[in-house]
Amino acid sequence: DQIVEEEFLAVRMTAGQDDGRPNRRLTDFILHDETGAAQPLEMLEINDLFITGLILPLEGSVDKKKEEGVRCEGFGRIESWDISGYEDGSPVIWISTDIADYNCQKAAASYKKYYDHFFEKARACLEVYKKLAKSSGGDPDISLDELLAGMARSMSGSKYFSGTVSLKEFIISQGGFIYKQLIGLELKANDKGFEDIPALIALRDESKKQANFASAQVMPSNATLKIGSGTVDEEKKNQMDSVDEDEDAKLARLLQEEENWNSRKQRKNPRSSSSSNKFYIKINEDEIANDYPLPAYYKTSLQETDEFIVFDNDYDVYDIEDLPRSMLHNWALYNSDSRLISLELLPMKPCSEIDVTIFG
């Protein structure tokens, strides 16, 4: 890889079939301030941020080993960022300078903790979009509880969360961020405006409520306590909705987010490290096909409720022995295609190598 000092040279040396404004891929990157200290992308709202990384043509090469990029240090500044990929179901983070737009790929190892956090926030935006947009098979009329349950299920494979509760906490904490991203999207013909969707509004308000509670917890002891009428309180609420955060509040929020993120990673399920040593002998469907009837599909006309709503468990379970126990009647097991499936395909004990997904 070559190294250049000027961004415009790096962009020129990695030119592809540009039609208008240049688009490039960015990998092994760090976003930092003027002093070179790594910073979260959202700090752009407060300070100037710059980029150090490897610039590549937007179109990837078939032979990754022969793919050459140009490294550039401290270029920018970053003017804006954006999230795309709503239609594809996988978030793509873009950052823009005066010269080009960059598709962020793999962050440098030293910057990974910042980028992983932002990427999970972007993924939460996409998952909420899929749950609420009719064009993506979503339902704009679901409740906040149903939205959170669906989110906890769709993001449950993330390695950054220890369980349902930490996932829900994270999603609620990002309610304002998610709301801002979705209301800025262009709507498709059949989609309802996101600013009018009750579950999204409730998510934003719940996030704001928790943020206000957290800030009240650290209110100085010499602060003056004022008791006002409901009318005044409502006026204050309206003012809060209309006034943006000042820089101190933004900085405090971002620092608190980072602290919460690091705390969640530390609370990650302790079984995950030891379970990697467990394995099981996989049963192939062909081996047991003669023991069962011909394939059939699960069908129901009943309204179904998500398991997370039924139990409403406000805790994370670290041991299978601590799970709630219930009776199951009139039940069926099926795969992602709704085809009825045998319990034989699952191991009897939890292990890390399971590659079969069964629903009930």
XYZ file of C-alpha atoms in Angstrom:
360
model
C 0.000 0.000 0.000
C 1.195 3.485 -0.862
C 1.174 6.417 1.544
C 0.296 9.989 0.576
C -0.199 13.145 2.600
C -3.053 14.742 0.631
C -6.575 13.327 0.475
C -7.194 14.508 -3.098
C -4.154 12.497 -4.265
C -5.390 9.353 -2.513
C -8.825 9.797 -4.087
C -7.293 10.327 -7.534
C -5.030 7.262 -7.185
C -8.011 5.044 -6.284
C -10.316 6.329 -9.019
C -12.830 3.871 -10.418
C -15.832 4.593 -12.593
C -16.808 7.758 -10.760
C -19.815 9.599 -12.078
C -19.856 12.863 -10.197
C -18.796 12.958 -6.560
C -16.131 10.331 -5.693
C -17.135 7.361 -3.520
C -14.467 5.225 -1.862
C -14.147 2.422 0.658
C -12.324 3.085 3.908
C -10.672 0.369 5.980
C -8.214 0.049 8.868
C -9.363 3.519 9.900
C -9.357 5.694 12.994
C -11.469 8.812 13.516
C -9.674 11.310 15.716
C -9.447 14.932 16.787
C -6.690 17.426 15.958
C -4.409 15.923 18.610
C -4.754 12.416 17.153
C -6.888 11.113 20.031
C -9.518 8.599 18.870
C -13.090 9.885 19.150
C -16.586 8.434 18.588
C -18.141 9.537 15.298
C -20.912 11.457 17.060
C -18.318 13.743 18.640
C -18.476 15.450 15.253
C -21.387 17.422 16.752
C -18.929 18.987 19.194
C -15.399 18.891 17.730
C -13.729 18.706 14.333
C -12.846 15.109 13.468
C -10.292 13.769 10.998
C -9.566 10.391 9.390
C -6.535 8.152 9.229
C -6.959 5.003 7.181
C -6.603 3.017 3.987
C -8.580 4.339 1.003
C -9.750 1.808 -1.607
C -11.812 2.016 -4.813
C -15.539 1.599 -4.189
C -15.685 -1.470 -6.423
C -13.853 -4.310 -4.730
C -11.371 -6.528 -6.541
C -12.087 -10.235 -7.016
C -8.612 -11.021 -5.708
C -8.481 -9.423 -2.255
C -4.738 -10.100 -1.930
C -3.951 -8.031 -5.019
C -6.237 -5.188 -3.976
C -4.118 -2.117 -3.317
C -5.138 0.969 -1.450
C -3.605 4.281 -0.522
C -3.022 5.186 3.113
C -3.634 8.757 4.155
C -3.230 10.219 7.640
C -5.180 12.992 9.318
C -7.266 13.928 6.288
C -10.633 15.647 6.280
C -12.151 17.164 8.261
C -15.304 15.045 8.387
C -18.288 17.143 7.340
C -21.109 14.653 7.909
C -22.067 11.004 8.353
C -24.981 8.876 7.204
C -26.457 5.385 7.578
C -27.699 3.414 4.571
C -28.604 -0.213 3.919
C -32.221 -0.076 5.090
C -33.391 -1.960 2.001
C -30.635 -4.590 2.195
C -30.993 -5.210 5.924
C -27.326 -4.577 6.738
C -26.110 -1.159 7.948
C -23.560 0.785 5.923
C -21.865 3.760 7.580
C -20.819 6.636 5.329
C -18.622 9.573 6.288
C -18.100 12.567 4.034
C -15.391 15.176 3.587
C -15.332 18.087 1.154
C -13.640 15.820 -1.389
C -15.350 12.394 -1.200
C -17.833 10.053 0.495
C -16.385 7.006 2.267
C -18.030 3.644 2.891
C -16.647 2.547 6.276
C -15.502 -1.073 6.257
C -13.254 -2.522 8.962
C -11.993 -0.192 11.673
C -8.429 -0.352 12.994
C -8.044 -2.633 16.010
C -7.423 0.325 18.308
C -10.621 2.031 17.100
C -12.866 -1.034 17.112
C -14.524 -0.341 20.475
C -15.790 3.034 19.209
C -16.921 1.775 15.824
C -18.610 -1.384 17.135
C -20.733 0.755 19.443
C -21.857 3.050 16.626
C -22.442 0.088 14.297
C -24.806 -1.520 16.825
C -26.713 1.773 17.033
C -27.005 1.764 13.240
C -28.147 -1.866 13.303
C -30.821 -0.970 15.848
C -32.098 1.700 13.430
C -32.387 -0.874 10.638
C -34.144 -3.394 12.859
C -36.688 -0.805 14.039
C -37.218 0.183 10.406
C -37.957 -3.437 9.459
C -40.405 -3.786 12.355
C -42.334 -0.583 11.526
C -42.144 -0.042 7.747
C -44.892 -1.760 5.742
C -42.607 -1.898 2.706
C -40.264 -4.168 4.716
C -43.041 -6.365 6.069
C -43.386 -4.402 9.307
C -46.432 -3.167 11.208
C -46.557 0.545 12.149
C -49.380 -0.114 14.635
C -47.527 -2.411 17.048
C -47.033 -1.326 20.653
C -43.721 -0.330 22.215
C -43.622 -3.639 24.124
C -44.095 -5.574 20.891
C -41.400 -3.487 19.205
C -38.925 -4.102 22.041
C -39.703 -7.829 22.091
C -39.171 -8.093 18.343
C -35.943 -6.111 18.584
C -34.644 -8.276 21.418
C -35.285 -11.333 19.277
C -33.801 -10.006 16.025
C -30.651 -8.659 17.729
C -30.232 -11.572 20.146
C -27.288 -12.969 18.191
C -25.131 -9.943 18.961
C -21.991 -10.732 20.931
C -22.224 -7.435 22.804
C -25.294 -8.159 24.937
C -25.699 -10.644 27.758
C -29.419 -11.171 27.276
C -32.869 -9.725 26.685
C -32.672 -7.057 29.354
C -29.348 -5.557 28.282
C -30.645 -5.499 24.695
C -33.841 -3.703 25.695
C -31.849 -1.259 27.828
C -29.609 -0.480 24.871
C -32.521 -0.005 22.446
C -34.384 2.288 24.846
C -31.230 4.302 25.543
C -30.906 4.904 21.779
C -34.560 5.880 21.313
C -33.774 9.497 20.450
C -31.009 8.496 18.040
C -33.238 5.940 16.283
C -36.117 8.415 16.041
C -33.928 11.092 14.425
C -32.541 8.661 11.864
C -35.899 7.222 10.803
C -37.852 10.470 10.488
C -35.186 11.694 8.056
C -35.710 8.809 5.626
C -37.570 9.117 2.339
C -40.873 7.267 2.567
C -42.086 4.619 0.171
C -45.616 4.747 -1.235
C -47.314 2.561 1.385
C -45.233 3.578 4.395
C -46.603 5.668 7.242
C -44.557 8.706 8.268
C -42.223 7.616 11.063
C -42.894 10.784 13.048
C -46.528 9.585 13.337
C -45.843 6.003 14.443
C -46.900 5.576 18.113
C -44.302 2.923 19.003
C -41.423 5.058 17.692
C -42.699 8.138 19.530
C -43.061 6.065 22.705
C -39.498 4.741 22.273
C -38.150 8.286 21.920
C -40.115 9.497 24.956
C -39.033 6.549 27.096
C -35.413 7.219 26.155
C -35.795 10.874 27.086
C -37.480 9.973 30.359
C -34.636 7.662 31.359
C -32.033 10.260 30.358
C -33.789 12.896 32.466
C -33.950 10.486 35.399
C -30.232 9.747 35.085
C -29.367 13.451 35.003
C -31.594 14.076 38.031
C -29.650 11.406 39.928
C -26.459 13.450 39.584
C -28.068 16.846 40.333
C -25.849 18.847 42.758
C -26.951 18.798 46.391
C -27.137 22.606 46.475
C -29.593 22.733 43.553
C -32.895 24.514 44.175
C -36.011 22.348 44.158
C -39.021 23.931 42.436
C -42.561 22.582 42.473
C -44.798 23.824 39.672
C -48.225 23.195 38.223
C -48.912 20.556 35.616
C -49.326 23.316 33.026
C -45.833 24.649 33.643
C -44.428 21.126 33.535
C -46.128 20.576 30.183
C -44.674 23.840 28.872
C -41.216 22.729 29.969
C -41.715 19.396 28.211
C -42.645 21.172 24.993
C -39.576 23.398 25.303
C -37.402 20.315 25.800
C -38.833 18.761 22.657
C -38.110 21.848 20.576
C -34.672 22.809 21.878
C -31.604 20.826 20.842
C -29.030 19.678 23.368
C -26.291 22.156 24.111
C -22.697 21.019 23.654
C -22.170 20.173 27.328
C -25.285 17.981 27.354
C -24.214 16.253 24.127
C -20.766 15.562 25.523
C -22.207 14.243 28.782
C -24.626 12.004 26.879
C -21.893 10.569 24.639
C -19.576 9.926 27.574
C -22.388 8.217 29.485
C -23.208 6.098 26.422
C -19.591 4.990 26.186
C -19.536 4.084 29.872
C -22.789 2.113 29.552
C -21.490 0.323 26.450
C -18.293 -0.764 28.200
C -20.342 -1.893 31.204
C -22.601 -4.035 28.993
C -19.619 -5.725 27.380
C -18.246 -6.591 30.831
C -21.602 -8.085 31.836
C -21.657 -10.302 28.748
C -22.766 -13.834 29.539
C -19.863 -15.567 31.345
C -20.916 -18.900 29.859
C -19.883 -17.738 26.398
C -16.184 -18.256 27.083
C -16.498 -21.743 28.550
C -19.249 -23.022 26.243
C -16.908 -22.915 23.243
C -15.330 -26.130 24.551
C -18.606 -28.027 24.328
C -19.663 -29.836 21.183
C -22.377 -32.193 20.043
C -22.903 -34.860 17.414
C -25.166 -33.341 14.811
C -28.185 -35.351 13.643
C -28.868 -35.093 9.920
C -32.515 -34.936 8.812
C -31.883 -37.587 6.155
C -30.827 -40.053 8.851
C -34.141 -39.857 10.698
C -36.500 -39.161 7.772
C -37.912 -42.705 7.762
C -38.894 -42.371 11.430
C -41.305 -39.498 10.769
C -44.329 -38.665 8.564
C -43.966 -36.765 5.295
C -43.064 -33.048 5.617
C -45.869 -30.734 6.748
C -46.095 -27.049 7.606
C -47.186 -25.175 10.684
C -50.337 -23.111 10.171
C -52.475 -21.161 12.609
C -55.317 -18.680 12.471
C -54.744 -17.550 16.044
C -53.149 -14.259 17.040
C -49.748 -15.102 18.493
C -47.747 -13.260 21.144
C -43.984 -13.073 21.442
C -42.424 -15.103 24.242
C -40.594 -12.023 25.520
C -43.940 -10.280 26.131
C -45.504 -13.325 27.813
C -42.766 -13.578 30.429
C -41.761 -9.888 30.513
C -38.546 -10.894 32.281
C -36.654 -7.852 33.523
C -33.447 -9.753 34.189
C -30.700 -11.483 32.277
C -30.304 -15.220 32.846
C -26.758 -16.543 33.104
C -27.627 -20.133 34.034
C -30.214 -22.400 32.436
C -31.322 -23.531 35.908
C -32.550 -19.992 36.628
C -34.956 -19.855 33.688
C -38.701 -19.639 34.483
C -40.581 -22.916 34.049
C -44.043 -23.245 32.503
C -46.338 -25.880 31.029
C -46.633 -26.116 27.241
C -49.862 -27.383 25.618
C -51.073 -27.645 22.030
C -47.581 -27.002 20.760
C -45.570 -27.468 17.581
C -41.937 -27.095 16.558
C -40.933 -25.725 13.160
C -38.024 -24.152 11.294
C -37.678 -20.729 9.651
C -39.715 -21.979 6.664
C -42.563 -23.032 9.025
C -41.905 -26.700 8.221
C -42.604 -28.976 11.179
C -39.343 -30.290 12.555
C -38.143 -32.860 15.071
C -36.686 -31.972 18.440
C -34.063 -34.635 17.714
C -32.179 -32.086 15.627
C -31.302 -30.071 18.731
C -28.674 -31.151 21.280
C -29.888 -31.974 24.797
C -27.546 -29.434 26.383
C -26.506 -25.884 25.364
C -23.320 -25.583 23.339
C -21.691 -23.038 21.047
C -21.713 -25.026 17.794
C -25.494 -25.250 17.259
C -26.420 -24.366 13.685
C -30.108 -25.389 13.817
C -32.842 -22.856 14.563
C -36.157 -24.176 15.854
C -39.235 -22.131 16.751
C -42.246 -23.160 18.799
